XYZ file of C-alpha atoms in Angstrom:
111
model
C -11.556 19.284 -51.994
C -12.252 17.374 -48.864
C -8.772 18.162 -47.458
C -9.462 21.890 -48.126
C -12.622 21.773 -46.147
C -10.804 19.795 -43.492
C -8.037 22.451 -43.350
C -10.533 25.160 -43.187
C -12.324 23.284 -40.191
C -8.960 22.871 -38.644
C -8.283 26.550 -39.057
C -11.621 27.625 -37.560
C -11.099 25.084 -34.771
C -7.648 26.764 -34.071
C -9.252 30.114 -34.293
C -11.970 29.065 -31.773
C -9.285 27.691 -29.541
C -7.269 30.798 -29.684
C -10.368 32.832 -29.051
C -11.032 30.724 -26.003
C -7.483 31.135 -24.883
C -7.681 34.937 -25.388
C -10.997 34.999 -23.525
C -9.547 32.926 -20.697
C -6.644 35.323 -20.506
C -8.798 38.422 -20.626
C -11.044 36.903 -17.779
C -7.882 36.215 -15.670
C -6.662 39.728 -16.265
C -10.116 41.062 -15.373
C -10.062 39.096 -12.082
C -6.606 40.432 -11.273
C -7.629 44.076 -12.080
C -10.867 43.628 -10.017
C -8.659 42.483 -7.136
C -6.488 45.476 -7.612
C -9.454 47.731 -7.552
C -10.940 46.004 -4.482
C -7.685 46.496 -2.745
C -7.425 50.097 -3.762
C -10.949 50.789 -2.463
C -10.212 49.269 0.793
C -7.031 51.432 1.138
C -9.013 54.368 0.112
C -11.804 53.669 2.699
C -9.017 53.119 5.385
C -7.440 56.392 4.480
C -10.698 58.171 4.538
C -11.484 56.622 7.987
C -8.012 57.693 9.344
C -8.454 61.216 7.887
C -12.011 61.469 9.483
C -10.502 60.469 12.772
C -7.768 62.887 12.449
C -10.132 65.720 11.686
C -12.428 64.853 14.752
C -9.338 64.902 16.979
C -8.321 68.278 15.499
C -11.937 69.684 16.063
C -11.750 68.422 19.592
C -8.492 70.113 20.143
C -9.685 73.447 18.639
C -12.843 73.290 20.679
C -10.870 72.697 23.923
C -8.456 75.585 22.915
C -11.583 77.852 22.434
C -13.131 76.720 25.652
C -9.598 77.375 27.477
C -9.508 80.716 25.869
C -12.997 81.664 26.827
C -12.316 80.739 30.415
C -9.262 82.893 30.451
C -11.312 85.753 28.875
C -14.004 85.195 31.579
C -11.345 85.374 34.373
C -9.819 88.448 32.925
C -13.154 90.064 32.593
C -13.794 89.372 36.267
C -10.476 91.101 37.166
C -11.374 94.057 34.853
C -14.921 94.252 36.576
C -13.172 94.159 39.956
C -10.870 96.973 38.930
C -13.705 98.952 37.587
C -15.533 98.628 40.821
C -12.502 99.799 42.768
C -12.204 102.761 40.424
C -15.827 103.611 40.908
C -15.471 103.365 44.778
C -12.377 105.644 44.643
C -14.184 108.138 42.451
C -17.053 108.015 44.930
C -14.749 108.653 47.841
C -13.056 111.535 45.861
C -16.498 113.072 45.181
C -17.327 112.748 48.896
C -14.020 114.254 49.877
C -14.581 117.138 47.520
C -18.075 117.681 48.938
C -16.581 117.699 52.480
C -13.837 120.090 51.359
C -16.405 122.409 49.914
C -18.466 122.275 53.138
C -15.246 123.057 55.227
C -14.346 125.768 52.866
C -17.829 127.399 53.130
C -17.640 127.152 56.921
C -14.075 128.511 57.134
C -15.177 131.401 54.765
C -18.141 132.173 57.048
C -16.132 132.434 60.160
């Protein structure tokens, strides 16, 4: 009977040792997986930082393009305004000439 109990104790001890070994292996795997997770988080943070930098650069490029376009539009508007002023001046000259022609025509008719 004593040997049965000894064998049971040996089996329990072996089971405990196996469990300790399994636990140690699981802890080691957990550490390795945590290390991989940490590495992936760092890569993700770096990729996010890189993408944010890229986005900011694109925003600056777009804003510069808008500013350049607005400047071109403003310059063209000045040209249009200058042409409109010339047209207005020419229309005034035409009106003045028409008035003079009417005066001349009325004088010629009177005489």
